[in-house]
Every structure is written in structure tokens, then in C-alpha cells.
PDB file of C-alpha atoms in Angstrom:
ATOM      1  CA  MET O 104      58.346  51.387 204.283  1.00  0.00           C
ATOM      2  CA  ASP O 105      54.509  51.555 202.737  1.00  0.00           C
ATOM      3  CA  GLY O 106      55.435  49.224 200.009  1.00  0.00           C
ATOM      4  CA  HIS O 107      56.646  52.190 197.680  1.00  0.00           C
ATOM      5  CA  ARG O 108      59.796  52.410 196.112  1.00  0.00           C
ATOM      6  CA  VAL O 109      62.198  54.775 197.103  1.00  0.00           C
ATOM      7  CA  ASP O 110      62.630  57.456 194.716  1.00  0.00           C
ATOM      8  CA  ALA O 111      66.057  57.583 193.639  1.00  0.00           C
ATOM      9  CA  HIS O 112      66.545  61.180 193.261  1.00  0.00           C
ATOM     10  CA  ARG O 113      65.268  61.710 196.620  1.00  0.00           C
ATOM     11  CA  LEU O 114      67.612  59.214 197.919  1.00  0.00           C
ATOM     12  CA  ALA O 115      70.583  61.220 196.158  1.00  0.00           C
ATOM     13  CA  LEU O 116      69.188  64.354 197.695  1.00  0.00           C
ATOM     14  CA  LEU O 117      69.750  63.072 201.195  1.00  0.00           C
ATOM     15  CA  ALA O 118      73.548  62.952 200.419  1.00  0.00           C
ATOM     16  CA  GLU O 119      73.442  66.351 199.085  1.00  0.00           C
ATOM     17  CA  VAL O 120      71.879  67.978 202.256  1.00  0.00           C
ATOM     18  CA  VAL O 121      73.904  66.009 204.613  1.00  0.00           C
ATOM     19  CA  ARG O 122      76.849  67.160 203.093  1.00  0.00           C
ATOM     20  CA  ALA O 123      75.684  70.540 203.100  1.00  0.00           C
ATOM     21  CA  GLY O 124      74.999  70.678 206.735  1.00  0.00           C
ATOM     22  CA  SER O 125      71.410  72.112 206.349  1.00  0.00           C
ATOM     23  CA  ILE O 126      68.581  72.118 203.927  1.00  0.00           C
ATOM     24  CA  ALA O 127      68.849  75.840 203.082  1.00  0.00           C
ATOM     25  CA  ALA O 128      72.808  75.277 202.320  1.00  0.00           C
ATOM     26  CA  ALA O 129      71.819  72.271 199.960  1.00  0.00           C
ATOM     27  CA  ALA O 130      69.491  74.156 198.489  1.00  0.00           C
ATOM     28  CA  GLY O 131      71.954  77.013 197.569  1.00  0.00           C
ATOM     29  CA  ARG O 132      74.160  74.664 196.203  1.00  0.00           C
ATOM     30  CA  LEU O 133      71.375  72.915 193.875  1.00  0.00           C
ATOM     31  CA  SER O 134      69.717  76.257 192.783  1.00  0.00           C
ATOM     32  CA  PHE O 135      66.072  75.102 194.488  1.00  0.00           C
ATOM     33  CA  THR O 136      64.240  76.596 196.915  1.00  0.00           C
ATOM     34  CA  ALA O 137      64.730  75.399 200.564  1.00  0.00           C
ATOM     35  CA  SER O 138      60.753  74.289 200.893  1.00  0.00           C
ATOM     36  CA  ALA O 139      61.341  72.206 197.733  1.00  0.00           C
ATOM     37  CA  VAL O 140      64.542  70.290 199.209  1.00  0.00           C
ATOM     38  CA  SER O 141      62.152  70.060 202.448  1.00  0.00           C
ATOM     39  CA  GLN O 142      58.974  68.484 200.663  1.00  0.00           C
ATOM     40  CA  GLN O 143      61.324  65.877 198.846  1.00  0.00           C
ATOM     41  CA  ILE O 144      62.859  64.844 202.084  1.00  0.00           C
ATOM     42  CA  ALA O 145      59.615  64.378 203.813  1.00  0.00           C
ATOM     43  CA  ALA O 146      58.346  62.377 200.411  1.00  0.00           C
ATOM     44  CA  LEU O 147      61.593  60.288 201.306  1.00  0.00           C
ATOM     45  CA  GLU O 148      60.862  59.634 204.942  1.00  0.00           C
ATOM     46  CA  ARG O 149      57.327  58.701 204.218  1.00  0.00           C
ATOM     47  CA  GLU O 150      58.736  56.019 201.496  1.00  0.00           C
ATOM     48  CA  LEU O 151      61.175  55.082 203.972  1.00  0.00           C
ATOM     49  CA  GLY O 152      58.993  54.779 206.918  1.00  0.00           C
ATOM     50  CA  GLY O 153      60.973  56.790 209.311  1.00  0.00           C
ATOM     51  CA  ARG O 154      62.708  60.428 209.579  1.00  0.00           C
ATOM     52  CA  VAL O 155      66.406  60.472 207.916  1.00  0.00           C
ATOM     53  CA  LEU O 156      66.858  63.996 209.604  1.00  0.00           C
ATOM     54  CA  ASP O 157      67.053  65.645 212.973  1.00  0.00           C
ATOM     55  CA  ARG O 158      66.665  69.519 212.264  1.00  0.00           C
ATOM     56  CA  HIS O 159      68.127  71.633 214.975  1.00  0.00           C
ATOM     57  CA  PRO O 160      68.800  75.483 214.695  1.00  0.00           C
ATOM     58  CA  ARG O 161      72.186  75.361 212.909  1.00  0.00           C
ATOM     59  CA  GLY O 162      71.329  72.797 210.441  1.00  0.00           C
ATOM     60  CA  VAL O 163      70.442  69.127 210.324  1.00  0.00           C
ATOM     61  CA  THR O 164      72.299  65.470 211.151  1.00  0.00           C
ATOM     62  CA  PRO O 165      70.875  62.303 210.140  1.00  0.00           C
ATOM     63  CA  THR O 166      69.025  59.826 212.238  1.00  0.00           C
ATOM     64  CA  PRO O 167      70.229  56.346 212.511  1.00  0.00           C
ATOM     65  CA  LEU O 168      67.644  55.453 209.805  1.00  0.00           C
ATOM     66  CA  GLY O 169      69.556  58.396 207.681  1.00  0.00           C
ATOM     67  CA  ALA O 170      73.156  57.296 208.449  1.00  0.00           C
ATOM     68  CA  ALA O 171      72.755  54.024 207.583  1.00  0.00           C
ATOM     69  CA  MET O 172      70.834  55.323 204.148  1.00  0.00           C
ATOM     70  CA  LEU O 173      74.057  57.508 203.709  1.00  0.00           C
ATOM     71  CA  GLY O 174      75.975  54.723 202.024  1.00  0.00           C
ATOM     72  CA  HIS O 175      73.600  53.960 199.358  1.00  0.00           C
ATOM     73  CA  ALA O 176      72.561  57.531 199.006  1.00  0.00           C
ATOM     74  CA  GLU O 177      75.945  58.495 198.094  1.00  0.00           C
ATOM     75  CA  ALA O 178      76.239  55.963 195.614  1.00  0.00           C
ATOM     76  CA  VAL O 179      72.984  56.790 194.151  1.00  0.00           C
ATOM     77  CA  ALA O 180      74.152  60.016 193.531  1.00  0.00           C
ATOM     78  CA  GLY O 181      77.272  59.016 191.859  1.00  0.00           C
ATOM     79  CA  GLU O 182      75.579  56.735 189.350  1.00  0.00           C
ATOM     80  CA  LEU O 183      73.135  59.492 188.351  1.00  0.00           C
ATOM     81  CA  ARG O 184      76.061  61.902 187.485  1.00  0.00           C
ATOM     82  CA  ALA O 185      77.944  59.228 185.525  1.00  0.00           C
ATOM     83  CA  ALA O 186      74.370  58.449 183.757  1.00  0.00           C
ATOM     84  CA  GLU O 187      74.308  61.946 182.863  1.00  0.00           C
ATOM     85  CA  ALA O 188      77.786  62.233 181.819  1.00  0.00           C
ATOM     86  CA  THR O 189      77.531  59.287 179.616  1.00  0.00           C
ATOM     87  CA  ALA O 190      74.294  60.811 177.948  1.00  0.00           C
ATOM     88  CA  ARG O 191      75.938  64.132 177.381  1.00  0.00           C
ATOM     89  CA  ALA O 192      79.357  62.293 175.695  1.00  0.00           C
ATOM     90  CA  LEU O 193      77.450  60.313 173.316  1.00  0.00           C
ATOM     91  CA  LEU O 194      75.038  62.669 172.435  1.00  0.00           C
ATOM     92  CA  GLY O 195      77.486  65.177 171.689  1.00  0.00           C
ATOM     93  CA  GLY O 196      76.757  67.834 174.473  1.00  0.00           C
ATOM     94  CA  ALA O 197      79.048  70.185 176.270  1.00  0.00           C
ATOM     95  CA  PRO O 198      82.988  68.958 176.594  1.00  0.00           C
ATOM     96  CA  GLY O 199      83.658  67.095 179.657  1.00  0.00           C
ATOM     97  CA  GLN O 200      85.072  68.085 182.760  1.00  0.00           C
ATOM     98  CA  VAL O 201      87.772  66.305 185.123  1.00  0.00           C
ATOM     99  CA  THR O 202      87.668  67.278 188.779  1.00  0.00           C
ATOM    100  CA  ILE O 203      90.429  66.271 190.809  1.00  0.00           C
ATOM    101  CA  GLY O 204      90.564  66.494 194.688  1.00  0.00           C
ATOM    102  CA  THR O 205      93.885  66.358 196.435  1.00  0.00           C
ATOM    103  CA  PHE O 206      96.059  67.475 199.422  1.00  0.00           C
ATOM    104  CA  SER O 207      98.205  70.895 199.203  1.00  0.00           C
ATOM    105  CA  THR O 208     101.927  69.189 198.229  1.00  0.00           C
ATOM    106  CA  ALA O 209     100.351  67.428 195.832  1.00  0.00           C
ATOM    107  CA  GLY O 210      98.493  70.337 194.189  1.00  0.00           C
ATOM    108  CA  THR O 211     102.006  71.856 194.035  1.00  0.00           C
ATOM    109  CA  THR O 212     104.421  69.578 193.081  1.00  0.00           C
ATOM    110  CA  LEU O 213     103.071  66.426 191.523  1.00  0.00           C
ATOM    111  CA  LEU O 214     100.097  67.683 189.412  1.00  0.00           C
ATOM    112  CA  PRO O 215     100.874  70.812 187.907  1.00  0.00           C
ATOM    113  CA  PRO O 216     103.217  69.091 185.066  1.00  0.00           C
ATOM    114  CA  VAL O 217     100.750  66.519 184.310  1.00  0.00           C
ATOM    115  CA  LEU O 218      97.489  68.619 184.087  1.00  0.00           C
ATOM    116  CA  ALA O 219      99.677  70.618 181.893  1.00  0.00           C
ATOM    117  CA  ALA O 220     100.231  68.093 179.488  1.00  0.00           C
ATOM    118  CA  PHE O 221      96.780  66.877 179.616  1.00  0.00           C
ATOM    119  CA  ARG O 222      95.397  70.375 178.783  1.00  0.00           C
ATOM    120  CA  ARG O 223      97.757  70.408 175.662  1.00  0.00           C
ATOM    121  CA  ASP O 224      96.374  67.144 174.482  1.00  0.00           C
ATOM    122  CA  HIS O 225      92.406  67.811 175.532  1.00  0.00           C
ATOM    123  CA  PRO O 226      92.045  71.630 175.191  1.00  0.00           C
ATOM    124  CA  GLU O 227      88.398  71.305 174.989  1.00  0.00           C
ATOM    125  CA  VAL O 228      88.447  69.164 178.512  1.00  0.00           C
ATOM    126  CA  GLY O 229      87.753  71.429 181.536  1.00  0.00           C
ATOM    127  CA  LEU O 230      90.110  70.876 184.480  1.00  0.00           C
ATOM    128  CA  ARG O 231      88.864  71.591 187.712  1.00  0.00           C
ATOM    129  CA  LEU O 232      90.938  71.004 191.360  1.00  0.00           C
ATOM    130  CA  LEU O 233      89.739  71.013 194.969  1.00  0.00           C
ATOM    131  CA  ASP O 234      91.740  71.032 198.156  1.00  0.00           C
ATOM    132  CA  VAL O 235      90.381  67.699 199.997  1.00  0.00           C
ATOM    133  CA  GLU O 236      93.034  67.173 203.013  1.00  0.00           C
ATOM    134  CA  PRO O 237      92.994  63.335 203.890  1.00  0.00           C
ATOM    135  CA  PRO O 238      91.400  61.299 205.290  1.00  0.00           C
ATOM    136  CA  GLN O 239      88.234  63.275 203.375  1.00  0.00           C
ATOM    137  CA  GLY O 240      87.408  62.999 199.978  1.00  0.00           C
ATOM    138  CA  TYR O 241      86.120  59.313 199.309  1.00  0.00           C
ATOM    139  CA  ASP O 242      82.757  59.993 199.619  1.00  0.00           C
ATOM    140  CA  LEU O 243      82.685  63.122 196.949  1.00  0.00           C
ATOM    141  CA  VAL O 244      84.383  60.184 194.555  1.00  0.00           C
ATOM    142  CA  VAL O 245      81.514  58.116 195.373  1.00  0.00           C
ATOM    143  CA  THR O 246      78.880  60.886 194.597  1.00  0.00           C
ATOM    144  CA  ARG O 247      81.254  61.564 191.471  1.00  0.00           C
ATOM    145  CA  GLU O 248      81.536  65.246 192.363  1.00  0.00           C
ATOM    146  CA  VAL O 249      85.393  64.343 192.250  1.00  0.00           C
ATOM    147  CA  ASP O 250      86.349  62.297 189.265  1.00  0.00           C
ATOM    148  CA  LEU O 251      90.140  61.767 190.779  1.00  0.00           C
ATOM    149  CA  LEU O 252      91.636  61.858 194.325  1.00  0.00           C
ATOM    150  CA  VAL O 253      94.895  62.102 194.905  1.00  0.00           C
ATOM    151  CA  THR O 254      95.241  61.430 199.010  1.00  0.00           C
ATOM    152  CA  HIS O 255      98.130  60.028 201.490  1.00  0.00           C
ATOM    153  CA  ARG O 256      98.625  57.712 204.459  1.00  0.00           C
ATOM    154  CA  TYR O 257     101.397  58.961 206.529  1.00  0.00           C
ATOM    155  CA  PRO O 258     102.983  56.122 209.319  1.00  0.00           C
ATOM    156  CA  GLY O 259     101.030  55.687 212.156  1.00  0.00           C
ATOM    157  CA  SER O 260      97.855  56.271 210.282  1.00  0.00           C
ATOM    158  CA  ALA O 261      95.417  53.645 208.354  1.00  0.00           C
ATOM    159  CA  LEU O 262      93.778  53.978 205.126  1.00  0.00           C
ATOM    160  CA  PRO O 263      90.068  54.583 205.152  1.00  0.00           C
ATOM    161  CA  PRO O 264      87.866  51.982 203.511  1.00  0.00           C
ATOM    162  CA  ALA O 265      87.954  51.813 199.986  1.00  0.00           C
ATOM    163  CA  ARG O 266      83.990  51.801 199.764  1.00  0.00           C
ATOM    164  CA  GLY O 267      84.174  49.540 196.312  1.00  0.00           C
ATOM    165  CA  LEU O 268      86.213  52.228 195.006  1.00  0.00           C
ATOM    166  CA  ALA O 269      89.856  51.500 192.969  1.00  0.00           C
ATOM    167  CA  ARG O 270      92.566  52.667 195.129  1.00  0.00           C
ATOM    168  CA  VAL O 271      95.813  52.509 193.608  1.00  0.00           C
ATOM    169  CA  LEU O 272      99.506  53.299 195.517  1.00  0.00           C
ATOM    170  CA  LEU O 273     101.076  55.711 193.391  1.00  0.00           C
ATOM    171  CA  ARG O 274     104.250  56.572 194.884  1.00  0.00           C
ATOM    172  CA  ARG O 275     106.380  56.667 198.363  1.00  0.00           C
ATOM    173  CA  GLU O 276     107.571  59.957 199.470  1.00  0.00           C
ATOM    174  CA  ARG O 277     110.520  59.841 201.380  1.00  0.00           C
ATOM    175  CA  PHE O 278     110.516  62.149 204.511  1.00  0.00           C
ATOM    176  CA  ARG O 279     114.484  63.742 204.945  1.00  0.00           C
ATOM    177  CA  LEU O 280     115.251  65.398 208.058  1.00  0.00           C
ATOM    178  CA  VAL O 281     115.933  69.383 208.293  1.00  0.00           C
ATOM    179  CA  LEU O 282     117.861  71.152 210.261  1.00  0.00           C
ATOM    180  CA  PRO O 283     118.942  74.688 210.815  1.00  0.00           C
ATOM    181  CA  VAL O 284     122.100  75.512 208.596  1.00  0.00           C
ATOM    182  CA  GLY O 285     125.201  75.413 210.894  1.00  0.00           C
ATOM    183  CA  HIS O 286     123.435  73.425 213.465  1.00  0.00           C
ATOM    184  CA  ARG O 287     125.667  71.167 215.585  1.00  0.00           C
ATOM    185  CA  LEU O 288     124.177  67.929 214.069  1.00  0.00           C
ATOM    186  CA  ALA O 289     123.799  69.053 210.478  1.00  0.00           C
ATOM    187  CA  GLY O 290     126.960  67.572 209.160  1.00  0.00           C
ATOM    188  CA  GLY O 291     126.423  63.721 210.360  1.00  0.00           C
ATOM    189  CA  ARG O 292     123.139  61.246 210.504  1.00  0.00           C
ATOM    190  CA  PRO O 293     121.979  61.998 213.666  1.00  0.00           C
ATOM    191  CA  SER O 294     119.783  59.441 215.740  1.00  0.00           C
ATOM    192  CA  LEU O 295     116.118  60.438 216.990  1.00  0.00           C
ATOM    193  CA  GLY O 296     117.521  60.269 220.656  1.00  0.00           C
ATOM    194  CA  GLU O 297     120.109  62.660 219.508  1.00  0.00           C
ATOM    195  CA  LEU O 298     117.366  65.034 218.326  1.00  0.00           C
ATOM    196  CA  ALA O 299     115.041  64.563 221.587  1.00  0.00           C
ATOM    197  CA  GLY O 300     116.357  67.938 223.204  1.00  0.00           C
ATOM    198  CA  GLU O 301     115.319  70.045 220.079  1.00  0.00           C
ATOM    199  CA  GLU O 302     112.634  72.150 219.820  1.00  0.00           C
ATOM    200  CA  TRP O 303     110.248  70.396 216.606  1.00  0.00           C
ATOM    201  CA  ILE O 304     107.995  71.921 214.115  1.00  0.00           C
ATOM    202  CA  SER O 305     104.889  69.649 213.149  1.00  0.00           C
ATOM    203  CA  GLY O 306     101.436  69.664 212.669  1.00  0.00           C
ATOM    204  CA  SER O 307      98.984  70.010 215.538  1.00  0.00           C
ATOM    205  CA  PRO O 308      97.801  67.314 217.689  1.00  0.00           C
ATOM    206  CA  GLY O 309      95.607  64.744 215.239  1.00  0.00           C
ATOM    207  CA  THR O 310      97.288  65.641 212.349  1.00  0.00           C
ATOM    208  CA  HIS O 311      98.974  63.360 210.067  1.00  0.00           C
ATOM    209  CA  ASN O 312     102.279  64.426 210.374  1.00  0.00           C
ATOM    210  CA  ARG O 313     102.310  64.962 213.959  1.00  0.00           C
ATOM    211  CA  ILE O 314     100.988  61.454 214.327  1.00  0.00           C
ATOM    212  CA  CYS O 315     103.793  59.999 212.457  1.00  0.00           C
ATOM    213  CA  LEU O 316     106.456  61.984 214.529  1.00  0.00           C
ATOM    214  CA  GLU O 317     104.733  60.532 217.514  1.00  0.00           C
ATOM    215  CA  HIS O 318     104.729  57.425 216.137  1.00  0.00           C
ATOM    216  CA  LEU O 319     108.320  57.358 215.671  1.00  0.00           C
ATOM    217  CA  ALA O 320     109.274  58.849 219.150  1.00  0.00           C
ATOM    218  CA  ASP O 321     106.713  56.268 220.680  1.00  0.00           C
ATOM    219  CA  GLU O 322     108.573  53.321 219.004  1.00  0.00           C
ATOM    220  CA  ARG O 323     112.125  54.435 220.732  1.00  0.00           C
ATOM    221  CA  GLY O 324     110.700  55.550 224.023  1.00  0.00           C
ATOM    222  CA  LEU O 325     111.088  59.188 223.604  1.00  0.00           C
ATOM    223  CA  ALA O 326     109.072  62.223 224.105  1.00  0.00           C
ATOM    224  CA  LEU O 327     109.708  65.248 221.369  1.00  0.00           C
ATOM    225  CA  ARG O 328     108.635  68.949 222.546  1.00  0.00           C
ATOM    226  CA  VAL O 329     106.574  70.211 219.283  1.00  0.00           C
ATOM    227  CA  ALA O 330     107.151  73.933 219.869  1.00  0.00           C
ATOM    228  CA  TYR O 331     105.886  75.201 216.720  1.00  0.00           C
ATOM    229  CA  GLU O 332     102.633  73.893 215.351  1.00  0.00           C
ATOM    230  CA  THR O 333     101.949  74.036 211.326  1.00  0.00           C
ATOM    231  CA  GLY O 334     100.831  71.951 208.640  1.00  0.00           C
ATOM    232  CA  ASP O 335     102.001  74.139 205.700  1.00  0.00           C
ATOM    233  CA  TYR O 336     105.602  72.538 204.448  1.00  0.00           C
ATOM    234  CA  GLN O 337     106.578  75.793 202.890  1.00  0.00           C
ATOM    235  CA  ALA O 338     106.056  77.480 206.874  1.00  0.00           C
ATOM    236  CA  VAL O 339     108.025  74.432 208.295  1.00  0.00           C
ATOM    237  CA  LEU O 340     110.898  75.460 206.212  1.00  0.00           C
ATOM    238  CA  ALA O 341     110.441  79.046 206.846  1.00  0.00           C
ATOM    239  CA  LEU O 342     110.782  77.848 210.839  1.00  0.00           C
ATOM    240  CA  VAL O 343     113.773  75.796 209.919  1.00  0.00           C
ATOM    241  CA  GLU O 344     115.585  78.424 207.818  1.00  0.00           C
ATOM    242  CA  ALA O 345     115.021  80.964 210.768  1.00  0.00           C
ATOM    243  CA  GLY O 346     116.710  78.676 213.187  1.00  0.00           C
ATOM    244  CA  LEU O 347     113.645  78.204 215.734  1.00  0.00           C
ATOM    245  CA  GLY O 348     113.550  74.306 215.154  1.00  0.00           C
ATOM    246  CA  VAL O 349     114.124  71.029 213.457  1.00  0.00           C
ATOM    247  CA  ALA O 350     111.459  69.009 211.400  1.00  0.00           C
ATOM    248  CA  PHE O 351     111.063  65.709 208.829  1.00  0.00           C
ATOM    249  CA  ALA O 352     109.399  67.456 205.132  1.00  0.00           C
ATOM    250  CA  PRO O 353     109.039  65.493 202.108  1.00  0.00           C
ATOM    251  CA  GLU O 354     111.637  65.480 199.576  1.00  0.00           C
ATOM    252  CA  GLY O 355     109.459  66.703 197.052  1.00  0.00           C
ATOM    253  CA  VAL O 356     109.147  70.154 198.570  1.00  0.00           C
ATOM    254  CA  LEU O 357     112.267  71.290 200.089  1.00  0.00           C
ATOM    255  CA  GLY O 358     113.410  72.909 196.553  1.00  0.00           C
ATOM    256  CA  ARG O 359     116.090  75.721 197.171  1.00  0.00           C
ATOM    257  CA  ALA O 360     115.358  75.786 201.004  1.00  0.00           C
ATOM    258  CA  ARG O 361     118.549  77.056 202.785  1.00  0.00           C
ATOM    259  CA  VAL O 362     118.403  74.251 205.168  1.00  0.00           C
ATOM    260  CA  ALA O 363     120.540  71.082 206.099  1.00  0.00           C
ATOM    261  CA  VAL O 364     119.056  68.152 204.438  1.00  0.00           C
ATOM    262  CA  LEU O 365     120.240  64.805 205.867  1.00  0.00           C
ATOM    263  CA  ASP O 366     118.943  61.135 206.734  1.00  0.00           C
ATOM    264  CA  CYS O 367     118.002  60.135 210.329  1.00  0.00           C
ATOM    265  CA  ALA O 368     120.241  57.560 211.469  1.00  0.00           C
ATOM    266  CA  ASP O 369     117.034  55.054 212.864  1.00  0.00           C
ATOM    267  CA  ALA O 370     114.101  56.820 211.270  1.00  0.00           C
ATOM    268  CA  SER O 371     113.483  57.073 207.599  1.00  0.00           C
ATOM    269  CA  PRO O 372     109.393  57.594 207.290  1.00  0.00           C
ATOM    270  CA  ASP O 373     107.511  58.083 203.991  1.00  0.00           C
ATOM    271  CA  ARG O 374     104.110  58.756 203.121  1.00  0.00           C
ATOM    272  CA  GLU O 375     102.209  56.474 200.505  1.00  0.00           C
ATOM    273  CA  VAL O 376     100.086  58.491 197.746  1.00  0.00           C
ATOM    274  CA  HIS O 377      97.484  56.977 196.168  1.00  0.00           C
ATOM    275  CA  LEU O 378      94.943  57.670 193.520  1.00  0.00           C
ATOM    276  CA  VAL O 379      91.394  56.752 194.336  1.00  0.00           C
ATOM    277  CA  HIS O 380      88.386  56.458 191.470  1.00  0.00           C
ATOM    278  CA  PRO O 381      85.510  54.783 190.557  1.00  0.00           C
ATOM    279  CA  VAL O 382      86.207  50.974 189.447  1.00  0.00           C
ATOM    280  CA  ARG O 383      84.982  52.054 185.786  1.00  0.00           C
ATOM    281  CA  PRO O 384      86.358  55.210 185.586  1.00  0.00           C
ATOM    282  CA  ALA O 385      85.815  57.298 182.626  1.00  0.00           C
ATOM    283  CA  PRO O 386      88.106  57.699 179.514  1.00  0.00           C
ATOM    284  CA  LEU O 387      89.375  61.001 180.466  1.00  0.00           C
ATOM    285  CA  VAL O 388      90.068  60.118 183.912  1.00  0.00           C
ATOM    286  CA  ALA O 389      91.690  56.826 182.754  1.00  0.00           C
ATOM    287  CA  ASP O 390      93.909  58.945 180.611  1.00  0.00           C
ATOM    288  CA  LEU O 391      95.035  61.298 183.778  1.00  0.00           C
ATOM    289  CA  VAL O 392      95.532  58.185 185.838  1.00  0.00           C
ATOM    290  CA  GLY O 393      97.773  56.868 183.189  1.00  0.00           C
ATOM    291  CA  ARG O 394      99.922  59.826 182.957  1.00  0.00           C
ATOM    292  CA  LEU O 395     100.334  60.001 186.875  1.00  0.00           C
ATOM    293  CA  ARG O 396     101.310  56.357 186.984  1.00  0.00           C
ATOM    294  CA  ARG O 397     103.837  57.040 183.830  1.00  0.00           C
TER     295      ARG O 397
END
């Protein structure tokens, strides 16, 4: 470094560019010109004394220096957004907005009644819902692009580092075994071994529910054959209804599905649902967290 202080806004801009994947995309999101963004990044590089981005035809990637700065950049971006929101609230500016990032099943089962009650009590507040598939989303909370993240952890998977954020276990969702109606084992509590010869329905390799299924099988020395790959639990239930296979599914999505729902004798997986938010959440975010925890 050349002795100059690092400009906070330029550092925050680094986080925007890395997330967007290119200078042009970041400029579009921020309503700047690409030339202006490029000039600010060049000024940041002079302040730091080294390149923060490698430029290539398809966009940009952070250099080792840029990667080392990224966590600081995200934190700075978040504090700047928080400062702007505080000033608007104190000076009677535009009504507030709460942005929630969530995985799909929480967005269809857990959140709608809570958001509806929140809206009735705070009709002036804007609500925004983003589809964020775990383990993604922590960086969005750090930068305050998302005020509250609803995320999960399946058996066999680890939680990401909390990165200085507050993370609260909200609930555990029980998974049930779902079989076609009339299946030969539908009347009892079959073991996973009894189902080893069945065609299974689960996510693609590397997805959370597939990792969970493989973890359960490995613990018992079994090899389960996944014939149909989908991470959409409504599609899972439709395939089971059609008699095409068996699966584990969270209780909250079963609804009126025409399937046999039962317990597995030797496997009872559940997934943890967590709330992630800044350590000092804004009052509206704290209100929403309180409603979800009731």
C-alpha cells in the first residue's frame, strides 16, 4: 500500500463486482457505466498496491489479494447499507423494506402465514422474497442485501461458517418415508435394508437430500439406486403417486399427496431450519424473527 487510506465505497464496490461476475454486470446492477466501475476498481488497486481482479473475456475473478479483501469488502458494503437505512429511518424517509432469502419449501410452507401477519401489522413496509438455495446466502446477509436468511442443514452436511452473523436454530423438520399407495411395505415400518431394492427418488449428486440419503445408506452398508433425480419435493411426491419409486420427504410438504406415509424402522432423518441475520438486526427484522420463533 502507498500510505493512502482505502476508500470504503471502492472496497464495497469490489464485493458487487465479484458477485456480479463482471464489471459490466455490476455496472448494470448499480446504474453506473462500466467505465466508471473500472476506474474505481483501478483506484482501489492503487490504494492496495496490487491487482484485486483478473480480467478475462467472460468476466472477472478475484486475485489472491482480491479474495483476501472480499470478506472485508462484503462487511463494508453491509455497514454502508445499514448506515443509509438508519439515516432514512431517523429522517423520515421512504418506508422500510425487509428482504428475506429462503429455500423453496420454507417459502411455500413456513413463511406465507408469518409474512401475511407481518404485512397486516406493517402495511407501509415493503416485503421482498428471494429464492436462495442453501448453503448460499450468508454473503448476502453480510452485505445487507438480504436482511434475514432462512436456511437449512441436512444430515451428512455441515453448516457454513457464521461469519460473525447471528444464527438461530428455528426448528427440526421430520422426514417421512413415502411409498406408492398399495406398495407391499406400505402397511408397516420397513427398514432401509428392506427398501434397498427399490427405485429411489432424490436430488442429483451433491445436493443436500441426495447427500442425506447416501449418508443414511453408507451408515448401514447399503447401496440405494436413485432412478429419478429431482430436488423439487412436489415432483418427488408426484413420481411416488405414479408408482415410480420411493423417497424421503419433509412432513411439511406432504399435504394431501396420495401416497403412503410411514416411518422407517431404522432411519429417522430430519433437517435443521436456521435463521441467519446481523447480530444487531433492524427493528423490523427483529420483529419478523420474533414472529417466526413463536
